[in-house]
DNA sequence: AATTCTTCCAACCGCCAAGTT
DNA sequence: AAACTTGGCGGTTGGAAGAAT
């Protein structure tokens, strides 16, 4: 009973990957694509756990990965997103093209967390160290706001109907597409066709912090955080939740 | 030059939720 | 419905590399 291990761990390689292992994994994924991590090691001829293969590919071998030299712009974006989302590394990484959650997490824990120590409303930044001798701006301040709590889950099938003129509906009525296509209404289909799935990352039913989003959207310096269509969707979501609250109060 | 200390990050671990049987 | 599997996440750690003594 209980959770079985992802693989038999006996006789498997552990620790740093060799160049040969990297080549084997890269070659296999280029031919067969990602996924089926459990079976991959055996099929590819690697003496590694499937999880380890997945991690190595996602965090290091993927062709679209940028490594190192995090720019000032990326750092500022990281700080803003962390302020908004907290330790939701995968979500933050999703807003920083080419960066992985592991890299963001490491960068935060190594450099940025040291800047933002303390629990007061305003935090002095005084750490300047950076591996690449890049100077980090000093004496910045960061206002602490509540973060939007999201769930670290695969969230691919929750659809938020956000069309203009949306009627009131209880959150229990949020439409769930059973197969991602057949049950999608025109509004949900529109949403799924949208280039941005950003909003689907949030669990609005239980943990959405409306105030934080509204506050964030009102701050023009945060505009760069979102694509125009994403900002629009967030604003629609705020309006929708506002009207939803009103409607519930009136029942 | 040798030793100790510190920093950094790749990799591991356990947990959770979704998906499958 | 329950049991089990899979994929994904965030927290933590071990060891290599660099800095300090």
PDB file of C-alpha atoms (C1' of nucleotides) in Angstrom:
ATOM      1  CA  UNK A   1       0.000   0.000   0.000  1.00  0.00           C
ATOM      2  CA  UNK A   2       0.938   3.627  -0.114  1.00  0.00           C
ATOM      3  CA  UNK A   3       3.131   5.218  -2.623  1.00  0.00           C
ATOM      4  CA  UNK A   4       5.417   2.980  -4.504  1.00  0.00           C
ATOM      5  CA  UNK A   5       8.812   4.299  -5.483  1.00  0.00           C
ATOM      6  CA  UNK A   6       9.052   5.798  -8.943  1.00  0.00           C
ATOM      7  CA  UNK A   7      11.598   3.156  -9.822  1.00  0.00           C
ATOM      8  CA  UNK A   8      13.771   0.466  -8.313  1.00  0.00           C
ATOM      9  CA  UNK A   9      16.612   2.470  -6.899  1.00  0.00           C
ATOM     10  CA  UNK A  10      19.116  -0.340  -6.683  1.00  0.00           C
ATOM     11  CA  UNK A  11      21.887  -0.290  -9.226  1.00  0.00           C
ATOM     12  CA  UNK A  12      21.054   3.160 -10.501  1.00  0.00           C
ATOM     13  CA  UNK A  13      23.480   6.006 -11.041  1.00  0.00           C
ATOM     14  CA  UNK A  14      23.087   8.970  -8.767  1.00  0.00           C
ATOM     15  CA  UNK A  15      24.636  12.382  -8.501  1.00  0.00           C
ATOM     16  CA  UNK A  16      25.969  14.496 -11.325  1.00  0.00           C
ATOM     17  CA  UNK A  17      25.224  13.473 -14.873  1.00  0.00           C
ATOM     18  CA  UNK A  18      28.046  12.565 -17.227  1.00  0.00           C
ATOM     19  CA  UNK A  19      28.310  14.053 -20.719  1.00  0.00           C
ATOM     20  CA  UNK A  20      27.576  10.622 -22.143  1.00  0.00           C
ATOM     21  CA  UNK A  21      24.361  10.314 -20.116  1.00  0.00           C
ATOM     22  CA  UNK A  22      23.334  13.781 -21.268  1.00  0.00           C
ATOM     23  CA  UNK A  23      23.893  12.809 -24.883  1.00  0.00           C
ATOM     24  CA  UNK A  24      21.870   9.617 -24.503  1.00  0.00           C
ATOM     25  CA  UNK A  25      18.975  11.412 -22.834  1.00  0.00           C
ATOM     26  CA  UNK A  26      18.967  14.294 -25.311  1.00  0.00           C
ATOM     27  CA  UNK A  27      19.117  11.957 -28.267  1.00  0.00           C
ATOM     28  CA  UNK A  28      16.302   9.794 -26.928  1.00  0.00           C
ATOM     29  CA  UNK A  29      14.005  12.746 -26.242  1.00  0.00           C
ATOM     30  CA  UNK A  30      14.728  14.311 -29.629  1.00  0.00           C
ATOM     31  CA  UNK A  31      13.628  11.073 -31.236  1.00  0.00           C
ATOM     32  CA  UNK A  32      10.748  10.052 -29.007  1.00  0.00           C
ATOM     33  CA  UNK A  33       9.659  13.269 -27.373  1.00  0.00           C
ATOM     34  CA  UNK A  34       9.123  14.093 -23.696  1.00  0.00           C
ATOM     35  CA  UNK A  35       6.958  12.121 -21.320  1.00  0.00           C
ATOM     36  CA  UNK A  36       6.693   8.517 -20.152  1.00  0.00           C
ATOM     37  CA  UNK A  37       9.495   9.243 -17.741  1.00  0.00           C
ATOM     38  CA  UNK A  38       9.104   6.009 -15.889  1.00  0.00           C
ATOM     39  CA  UNK A  39       9.845   3.910 -18.942  1.00  0.00           C
ATOM     40  CA  UNK A  40      12.366   6.270 -20.461  1.00  0.00           C
ATOM     41  CA  UNK A  41      15.525   5.128 -18.648  1.00  0.00           C
ATOM     42  CA  UNK A  42      15.092   1.530 -19.653  1.00  0.00           C
ATOM     43  CA  UNK A  43      14.208   2.368 -23.232  1.00  0.00           C
ATOM     44  CA  UNK A  44      17.013   4.874 -23.555  1.00  0.00           C
ATOM     45  CA  UNK A  45      19.505   2.616 -21.847  1.00  0.00           C
ATOM     46  CA  UNK A  46      20.143   4.908 -18.912  1.00  0.00           C
ATOM     47  CA  UNK A  47      20.824   3.704 -15.398  1.00  0.00           C
ATOM     48  CA  UNK A  48      18.842   6.545 -13.906  1.00  0.00           C
ATOM     49  CA  UNK A  49      15.519   7.030 -12.207  1.00  0.00           C
ATOM     50  CA  UNK A  50      12.799   8.433 -14.449  1.00  0.00           C
ATOM     51  CA  UNK A  51      12.355  11.390 -12.188  1.00  0.00           C
ATOM     52  CA  UNK A  52      16.024  12.135 -12.431  1.00  0.00           C
ATOM     53  CA  UNK A  53      15.811  12.043 -16.243  1.00  0.00           C
ATOM     54  CA  UNK A  54      12.874  14.391 -16.224  1.00  0.00           C
ATOM     55  CA  UNK A  55      14.634  16.835 -13.927  1.00  0.00           C
ATOM     56  CA  UNK A  56      17.832  16.739 -15.932  1.00  0.00           C
ATOM     57  CA  UNK A  57      15.977  17.411 -19.157  1.00  0.00           C
ATOM     58  CA  UNK A  58      13.735  20.155 -17.813  1.00  0.00           C
ATOM     59  CA  UNK A  59      16.374  21.979 -15.834  1.00  0.00           C
ATOM     60  CA  UNK A  60      19.450  21.548 -17.944  1.00  0.00           C
ATOM     61  CA  UNK A  61      19.207  19.856 -21.339  1.00  0.00           C
ATOM     62  CA  UNK A  62      16.139  21.429 -22.876  1.00  0.00           C
ATOM     63  CA  UNK A  63      17.244  23.440 -25.903  1.00  0.00           C
ATOM     64  CA  UNK A  64      15.349  26.601 -25.009  1.00  0.00           C
ATOM     65  CA  UNK A  65      17.002  27.088 -21.648  1.00  0.00           C
ATOM     66  CA  UNK A  66      18.982  30.212 -20.845  1.00  0.00           C
ATOM     67  CA  UNK A  67      21.589  29.729 -18.213  1.00  0.00           C
ATOM     68  CA  UNK A  68      23.186  32.220 -15.864  1.00  0.00           C
ATOM     69  CA  UNK A  69      23.503  35.977 -16.369  1.00  0.00           C
ATOM     70  CA  UNK A  70      20.132  36.897 -15.012  1.00  0.00           C
ATOM     71  CA  UNK A  71      19.515  40.417 -16.215  1.00  0.00           C
ATOM     72  CA  UNK A  72      18.402  43.371 -14.141  1.00  0.00           C
ATOM     73  CA  UNK A  73      15.024  43.239 -15.880  1.00  0.00           C
ATOM     74  CA  UNK A  74      14.621  39.564 -15.105  1.00  0.00           C
ATOM     75  CA  UNK A  75      15.566  40.131 -11.505  1.00  0.00           C
ATOM     76  CA  UNK A  76      13.061  42.943 -11.116  1.00  0.00           C
ATOM     77  CA  UNK A  77      10.384  40.810 -12.695  1.00  0.00           C
ATOM     78  CA  UNK A  78      11.302  37.963 -10.382  1.00  0.00           C
ATOM     79  CA  UNK A  79      10.972  40.212  -7.349  1.00  0.00           C
ATOM     80  CA  UNK A  80       7.595  41.516  -8.434  1.00  0.00           C
ATOM     81  CA  UNK A  81       6.278  38.085  -9.220  1.00  0.00           C
ATOM     82  CA  UNK A  82       7.550  36.712  -5.941  1.00  0.00           C
ATOM     83  CA  UNK A  83       5.823  39.557  -4.170  1.00  0.00           C
ATOM     84  CA  UNK A  84       2.633  38.580  -5.920  1.00  0.00           C
ATOM     85  CA  UNK A  85       2.881  34.809  -5.948  1.00  0.00           C
ATOM     86  CA  UNK A  86       5.234  33.834  -3.145  1.00  0.00           C
ATOM     87  CA  UNK A  87       7.335  30.698  -3.584  1.00  0.00           C
ATOM     88  CA  UNK A  88       5.476  29.544  -6.656  1.00  0.00           C
ATOM     89  CA  UNK A  89       8.660  28.952  -8.545  1.00  0.00           C
ATOM     90  CA  UNK A  90       7.138  27.224 -11.511  1.00  0.00           C
ATOM     91  CA  UNK A  91       4.668  30.045 -12.027  1.00  0.00           C
ATOM     92  CA  UNK A  92       7.396  32.638 -11.719  1.00  0.00           C
ATOM     93  CA  UNK A  93       9.589  30.685 -14.111  1.00  0.00           C
ATOM     94  CA  UNK A  94       6.692  30.589 -16.514  1.00  0.00           C
ATOM     95  CA  UNK A  95       6.868  34.365 -16.784  1.00  0.00           C
ATOM     96  CA  UNK A  96      10.623  34.331 -17.407  1.00  0.00           C
ATOM     97  CA  UNK A  97      11.244  32.699 -20.781  1.00  0.00           C
ATOM     98  CA  UNK A  98      14.092  30.224 -20.787  1.00  0.00           C
ATOM     99  CA  UNK A  99      14.395  30.124 -17.015  1.00  0.00           C
ATOM    100  CA  UNK A 100      13.569  27.070 -14.960  1.00  0.00           C
ATOM    101  CA  UNK A 101      11.827  26.885 -11.635  1.00  0.00           C
ATOM    102  CA  UNK A 102      14.954  25.393 -10.108  1.00  0.00           C
ATOM    103  CA  UNK A 103      17.111  28.251 -11.347  1.00  0.00           C
ATOM    104  CA  UNK A 104      14.653  30.851 -10.114  1.00  0.00           C
ATOM    105  CA  UNK A 105      14.450  29.131  -6.751  1.00  0.00           C
ATOM    106  CA  UNK A 106      18.220  28.887  -6.456  1.00  0.00           C
ATOM    107  CA  UNK A 107      18.680  32.498  -7.493  1.00  0.00           C
ATOM    108  CA  UNK A 108      16.104  33.628  -4.991  1.00  0.00           C
ATOM    109  CA  UNK A 109      17.509  31.575  -2.158  1.00  0.00           C
ATOM    110  CA  UNK A 110      21.073  32.556  -2.961  1.00  0.00           C
ATOM    111  CA  UNK A 111      20.780  36.257  -3.702  1.00  0.00           C
ATOM    112  CA  UNK A 112      17.363  37.741  -3.350  1.00  0.00           C
ATOM    113  CA  UNK A 113      16.200  36.173  -0.099  1.00  0.00           C
ATOM    114  CA  UNK A 114      19.192  37.738   1.567  1.00  0.00           C
ATOM    115  CA  UNK A 115      18.022  41.105   0.390  1.00  0.00           C
ATOM    116  CA  UNK A 116      14.523  40.699   1.700  1.00  0.00           C
ATOM    117  CA  UNK A 117      15.137  39.329   5.136  1.00  0.00           C
ATOM    118  CA  UNK A 118      12.815  40.459   7.898  1.00  0.00           C
ATOM    119  CA  UNK A 119       9.088  40.702   8.293  1.00  0.00           C
ATOM    120  CA  UNK A 120       8.441  44.370   8.485  1.00  0.00           C
ATOM    121  CA  UNK A 121       6.404  46.190   5.921  1.00  0.00           C
ATOM    122  CA  UNK A 122       9.418  47.779   4.367  1.00  0.00           C
ATOM    123  CA  UNK A 123      12.600  45.933   3.928  1.00  0.00           C
ATOM    124  CA  UNK A 124      15.988  47.405   3.362  1.00  0.00           C
ATOM    125  CA  UNK A 125      18.052  45.904   0.635  1.00  0.00           C
ATOM    126  CA  UNK A 126      21.716  46.008   1.313  1.00  0.00           C
ATOM    127  CA  UNK A 127      23.270  42.926  -0.150  1.00  0.00           C
ATOM    128  CA  UNK A 128      25.363  43.550  -3.200  1.00  0.00           C
ATOM    129  CA  UNK A 129      27.007  40.297  -4.001  1.00  0.00           C
ATOM    130  CA  UNK A 130      26.493  38.537  -7.262  1.00  0.00           C
ATOM    131  CA  UNK A 131      28.456  35.677  -8.729  1.00  0.00           C
ATOM    132  CA  UNK A 132      28.955  37.490 -12.002  1.00  0.00           C
ATOM    133  CA  UNK A 133      30.193  40.573 -10.174  1.00  0.00           C
ATOM    134  CA  UNK A 134      27.031  42.289 -11.219  1.00  0.00           C
ATOM    135  CA  UNK A 135      26.143  44.932  -8.703  1.00  0.00           C
ATOM    136  CA  UNK A 136      22.720  44.626  -7.241  1.00  0.00           C
ATOM    137  CA  UNK A 137      21.023  47.940  -6.530  1.00  0.00           C
ATOM    138  CA  UNK A 138      21.263  48.893  -2.908  1.00  0.00           C
ATOM    139  CA  UNK A 139      18.800  50.304  -0.450  1.00  0.00           C
ATOM    140  CA  UNK A 140      15.754  49.424  -2.462  1.00  0.00           C
ATOM    141  CA  UNK A 141      12.601  48.917  -0.561  1.00  0.00           C
ATOM    142  CA  UNK A 142      10.030  46.274  -1.066  1.00  0.00           C
ATOM    143  CA  UNK A 143       6.556  46.570   0.234  1.00  0.00           C
ATOM    144  CA  UNK A 144       5.162  43.362   1.499  1.00  0.00           C
ATOM    145  CA  UNK A 145       1.709  42.472   0.297  1.00  0.00           C
ATOM    146  CA  UNK A 146      -0.234  39.313   0.570  1.00  0.00           C
ATOM    147  CA  UNK A 147       0.592  36.916  -2.165  1.00  0.00           C
ATOM    148  CA  UNK A 148      -1.900  35.192  -4.364  1.00  0.00           C
ATOM    149  CA  UNK A 149      -1.943  31.667  -3.146  1.00  0.00           C
ATOM    150  CA  UNK A 150      -2.062  29.207  -5.948  1.00  0.00           C
ATOM    151  CA  UNK A 151      -1.877  25.482  -5.892  1.00  0.00           C
ATOM    152  CA  UNK A 152       1.066  23.601  -7.220  1.00  0.00           C
ATOM    153  CA  UNK A 153      -1.001  21.345  -9.357  1.00  0.00           C
ATOM    154  CA  UNK A 154      -1.393  20.478 -12.973  1.00  0.00           C
ATOM    155  CA  UNK A 155      -4.208  22.779 -13.823  1.00  0.00           C
ATOM    156  CA  UNK A 156      -5.072  22.167 -17.429  1.00  0.00           C
ATOM    157  CA  UNK A 157      -8.758  21.534 -17.391  1.00  0.00           C
ATOM    158  CA  UNK A 158     -10.303  24.242 -15.287  1.00  0.00           C
ATOM    159  CA  UNK A 159     -11.928  26.736 -17.586  1.00  0.00           C
ATOM    160  CA  UNK A 160     -12.939  30.202 -16.490  1.00  0.00           C
ATOM    161  CA  UNK A 161     -15.734  31.676 -18.566  1.00  0.00           C
ATOM    162  CA  UNK A 162     -14.784  35.333 -18.703  1.00  0.00           C
ATOM    163  CA  UNK A 163     -16.607  36.736 -21.669  1.00  0.00           C
ATOM    164  CA  UNK A 164     -17.925  40.244 -21.655  1.00  0.00           C
ATOM    165  CA  UNK A 165     -21.313  40.516 -20.014  1.00  0.00           C
ATOM    166  CA  UNK A 166     -20.826  37.345 -18.094  1.00  0.00           C
ATOM    167  CA  UNK A 167     -23.831  36.495 -15.996  1.00  0.00           C
ATOM    168  CA  UNK A 168     -23.551  35.855 -12.302  1.00  0.00           C
ATOM    169  CA  UNK A 169     -22.577  32.412 -11.420  1.00  0.00           C
ATOM    170  CA  UNK A 170     -21.451  30.666  -8.319  1.00  0.00           C
ATOM    171  CA  UNK A 171     -17.911  29.381  -8.273  1.00  0.00           C
ATOM    172  CA  UNK A 172     -19.333  25.912  -7.972  1.00  0.00           C
ATOM    173  CA  UNK A 173     -20.545  26.359 -11.499  1.00  0.00           C
ATOM    174  CA  UNK A 174     -17.133  26.869 -12.955  1.00  0.00           C
ATOM    175  CA  UNK A 175     -17.154  24.761 -16.034  1.00  0.00           C
ATOM    176  CA  UNK A 176     -15.018  21.678 -16.073  1.00  0.00           C
ATOM    177  CA  UNK A 177     -14.094  20.345 -19.459  1.00  0.00           C
ATOM    178  CA  UNK A 178     -13.942  16.615 -19.127  1.00  0.00           C
ATOM    179  CA  UNK A 179     -11.715  16.079 -22.093  1.00  0.00           C
ATOM    180  CA  UNK A 180     -10.497  19.560 -22.792  1.00  0.00           C
ATOM    181  CA  UNK A 181     -12.492  19.909 -25.995  1.00  0.00           C
ATOM    182  CA  UNK A 182     -15.791  18.169 -26.375  1.00  0.00           C
ATOM    183  CA  UNK A 183     -17.616  19.988 -23.601  1.00  0.00           C
ATOM    184  CA  UNK A 184     -16.119  23.376 -24.214  1.00  0.00           C
ATOM    185  CA  UNK A 185     -18.701  26.032 -24.906  1.00  0.00           C
ATOM    186  CA  UNK A 186     -17.947  28.893 -27.249  1.00  0.00           C
ATOM    187  CA  UNK A 187     -16.786  31.025 -24.360  1.00  0.00           C
ATOM    188  CA  UNK A 188     -14.615  28.335 -22.904  1.00  0.00           C
ATOM    189  CA  UNK A 189     -13.287  27.458 -26.304  1.00  0.00           C
ATOM    190  CA  UNK A 190     -12.401  31.097 -26.825  1.00  0.00           C
ATOM    191  CA  UNK A 191     -10.582  31.061 -23.556  1.00  0.00           C
ATOM    192  CA  UNK A 192      -8.734  27.879 -24.342  1.00  0.00           C
ATOM    193  CA  UNK A 193      -7.774  29.207 -27.753  1.00  0.00           C
ATOM    194  CA  UNK A 194      -6.381  32.328 -26.132  1.00  0.00           C
ATOM    195  CA  UNK A 195      -2.630  32.567 -26.278  1.00  0.00           C
ATOM    196  CA  UNK A 196      -2.512  33.105 -22.549  1.00  0.00           C
ATOM    197  CA  UNK A 197      -3.394  30.379 -20.102  1.00  0.00           C
ATOM    198  CA  UNK A 198      -2.084  32.524 -17.311  1.00  0.00           C
ATOM    199  CA  UNK A 199      -5.294  32.774 -15.370  1.00  0.00           C
ATOM    200  CA  UNK A 200      -5.733  29.053 -15.361  1.00  0.00           C
ATOM    201  CA  UNK A 201      -2.747  28.865 -13.061  1.00  0.00           C
ATOM    202  CA  UNK A 202      -4.702  30.408 -10.229  1.00  0.00           C
ATOM    203  CA  UNK A 203      -7.053  28.592  -7.963  1.00  0.00           C
ATOM    204  CA  UNK A 204      -9.664  31.289  -7.651  1.00  0.00           C
ATOM    205  CA  UNK A 205     -12.194  29.113  -5.921  1.00  0.00           C
ATOM    206  CA  UNK A 206     -10.391  28.928  -2.621  1.00  0.00           C
ATOM    207  CA  UNK A 207      -7.456  31.216  -2.466  1.00  0.00           C
ATOM    208  CA  UNK A 208      -7.675  34.104  -4.870  1.00  0.00           C
ATOM    209  CA  UNK A 209      -6.619  37.352  -3.313  1.00  0.00           C
ATOM    210  CA  UNK A 210      -8.603  39.850  -5.275  1.00  0.00           C
ATOM    211  CA  UNK A 211      -7.218  42.842  -3.491  1.00  0.00           C
ATOM    212  CA  UNK A 212      -3.634  41.982  -4.406  1.00  0.00           C
ATOM    213  CA  UNK A 213      -4.470  41.680  -8.059  1.00  0.00           C
ATOM    214  CA  UNK A 214      -6.406  44.919  -8.173  1.00  0.00           C
ATOM    215  CA  UNK A 215      -3.640  46.707  -6.354  1.00  0.00           C
ATOM    216  CA  UNK A 216      -1.085  45.227  -8.682  1.00  0.00           C
ATOM    217  CA  UNK A 217      -2.967  46.217 -11.802  1.00  0.00           C
ATOM    218  CA  UNK A 218      -3.335  49.773 -10.558  1.00  0.00           C
ATOM    219  CA  UNK A 219       0.418  50.123 -10.313  1.00  0.00           C
ATOM    220  CA  UNK A 220       1.637  51.137 -13.743  1.00  0.00           C
ATOM    221  CA  UNK A 221       5.126  49.892 -12.981  1.00  0.00           C
ATOM    222  CA  UNK A 222       3.718  46.391 -13.037  1.00  0.00           C
ATOM    223  CA  UNK A 223       2.557  46.626 -16.605  1.00  0.00           C
ATOM    224  CA  UNK A 224       5.568  44.781 -17.903  1.00  0.00           C
ATOM    225  CA  UNK A 225       4.548  41.759 -15.900  1.00  0.00           C
ATOM    226  CA  UNK A 226       1.711  40.921 -18.205  1.00  0.00           C
ATOM    227  CA  UNK A 227       0.960  40.762 -21.853  1.00  0.00           C
ATOM    228  CA  UNK A 228      -1.819  43.222 -22.727  1.00  0.00           C
ATOM    229  CA  UNK A 229      -4.346  40.435 -23.130  1.00  0.00           C
ATOM    230  CA  UNK A 230      -3.341  38.987 -19.757  1.00  0.00           C
ATOM    231  CA  UNK A 231      -3.830  42.290 -17.976  1.00  0.00           C
ATOM    232  CA  UNK A 232      -7.206  42.552 -19.641  1.00  0.00           C
ATOM    233  CA  UNK A 233      -8.161  39.065 -18.514  1.00  0.00           C
ATOM    234  CA  UNK A 234      -7.069  39.830 -14.964  1.00  0.00           C
ATOM    235  CA  UNK A 235      -9.160  42.987 -14.954  1.00  0.00           C
ATOM    236  CA  UNK A 236     -12.123  41.029 -16.239  1.00  0.00           C
ATOM    237  CA  UNK A 237     -11.542  38.451 -13.557  1.00  0.00           C
ATOM    238  CA  UNK A 238     -11.503  41.143 -10.869  1.00  0.00           C
ATOM    239  CA  UNK A 239     -14.750  42.577 -12.184  1.00  0.00           C
ATOM    240  CA  UNK A 240     -16.259  39.150 -12.354  1.00  0.00           C
ATOM    241  CA  UNK A 241     -15.274  38.300  -8.782  1.00  0.00           C
ATOM    242  CA  UNK A 242     -16.475  41.665  -7.562  1.00  0.00           C
ATOM    243  CA  UNK A 243     -19.875  41.135  -9.115  1.00  0.00           C
ATOM    244  CA  UNK A 244     -19.854  37.575  -7.847  1.00  0.00           C
ATOM    245  CA  UNK A 245     -19.335  38.806  -4.287  1.00  0.00           C
ATOM    246  CA  UNK A 246     -22.173  41.292  -4.685  1.00  0.00           C
ATOM    247  CA  UNK A 247     -24.435  38.631  -6.046  1.00  0.00           C
ATOM    248  CA  UNK A 248     -23.674  36.242  -3.206  1.00  0.00           C
ATOM    249  CA  UNK A 249     -24.289  38.991  -0.627  1.00  0.00           C
ATOM    250  CA  UNK A 250     -27.674  39.649  -2.151  1.00  0.00           C
ATOM    251  CA  UNK A 251     -28.849  36.068  -1.957  1.00  0.00           C
TER     252      UNK A 251
ATOM    253  C1'  DA B   1      51.031  26.067  -0.021  1.00  0.00           C
ATOM    254  C1'  DA B   2      47.835  23.963   3.007  1.00  0.00           C
ATOM    255  C1'  DT B   3      43.802  24.063   5.492  1.00  0.00           C
ATOM    256  C1'  DT B   4      39.339  25.682   6.779  1.00  0.00           C
ATOM    257  C1'  DC B   5      35.243  28.121   5.813  1.00  0.00           C
ATOM    258  C1'  DT B   6      31.597  29.758   2.809  1.00  0.00           C
ATOM    259  C1'  DT B   7      28.864  29.948  -1.216  1.00  0.00           C
ATOM    260  C1'  DC B   8      26.293  28.112  -4.821  1.00  0.00           C
ATOM    261  C1'  DC B   9      23.559  25.057  -7.487  1.00  0.00           C
ATOM    262  C1'  DA B  10      22.477  20.421  -9.429  1.00  0.00           C
ATOM    263  C1'  DA B  11      20.157  16.817  -7.817  1.00  0.00           C
ATOM    264  C1'  DC B  12      17.430  14.386  -4.586  1.00  0.00           C
ATOM    265  C1'  DC B  13      13.397  13.760  -1.659  1.00  0.00           C
ATOM    266  C1'  DG B  14       8.727  13.579  -0.069  1.00  0.00           C
ATOM    267  C1'  DC B  15       4.353  15.131  -0.900  1.00  0.00           C
ATOM    268  C1'  DC B  16       0.256  16.070  -3.571  1.00  0.00           C
ATOM    269  C1'  DA B  17      -3.281  15.945  -7.135  1.00  0.00           C
ATOM    270  C1'  DA B  18      -4.618  14.135 -11.512  1.00  0.00           C
ATOM    271  C1'  DG B  19      -5.048  10.245 -14.246  1.00  0.00           C
ATOM    272  C1'  DT B  20      -5.650   5.274 -14.910  1.00  0.00           C
ATOM    273  C1'  DT B  21      -7.062   0.668 -13.910  1.00  0.00           C
TER     274       DT B  21
ATOM    275  C1'  DA C   1     -15.157   3.856  -5.331  1.00  0.00           C
ATOM    276  C1'  DA C   2     -10.769   2.394  -4.227  1.00  0.00           C
ATOM    277  C1'  DA C   3      -6.186   1.395  -5.251  1.00  0.00           C
ATOM    278  C1'  DC C   4      -2.442   2.455  -7.691  1.00  0.00           C
ATOM    279  C1'  DT C   5       0.616   5.167 -11.009  1.00  0.00           C
ATOM    280  C1'  DT C   6       2.459   9.227 -12.909  1.00  0.00           C
ATOM    281  C1'  DG C   7       3.947  13.845 -13.323  1.00  0.00           C
ATOM    282  C1'  DG C   8       4.905  18.045 -11.121  1.00  0.00           C
ATOM    283  C1'  DC C   9       6.039  20.922  -7.266  1.00  0.00           C
ATOM    284  C1'  DG C  10       8.737  23.171  -3.439  1.00  0.00           C
ATOM    285  C1'  DG C  11      12.084  22.261   0.222  1.00  0.00           C
ATOM    286  C1'  DT C  12      16.441  20.566   1.261  1.00  0.00           C
ATOM    287  C1'  DT C  13      21.124  18.847   0.835  1.00  0.00           C
ATOM    288  C1'  DG C  14      25.858  17.300  -0.669  1.00  0.00           C
ATOM    289  C1'  DG C  15      29.785  18.373  -2.731  1.00  0.00           C
ATOM    290  C1'  DA C  16      32.530  21.191  -5.941  1.00  0.00           C
ATOM    291  C1'  DA C  17      34.597  25.544  -6.316  1.00  0.00           C
ATOM    292  C1'  DG C  18      36.170  29.702  -4.626  1.00  0.00           C
ATOM    293  C1'  DA C  19      37.499  32.744  -0.749  1.00  0.00           C
ATOM    294  C1'  DA C  20      39.642  33.531   3.478  1.00  0.00           C
ATOM    295  C1'  DT C  21      42.972  32.528   6.861  1.00  0.00           C
TER     296       DT C  21
END
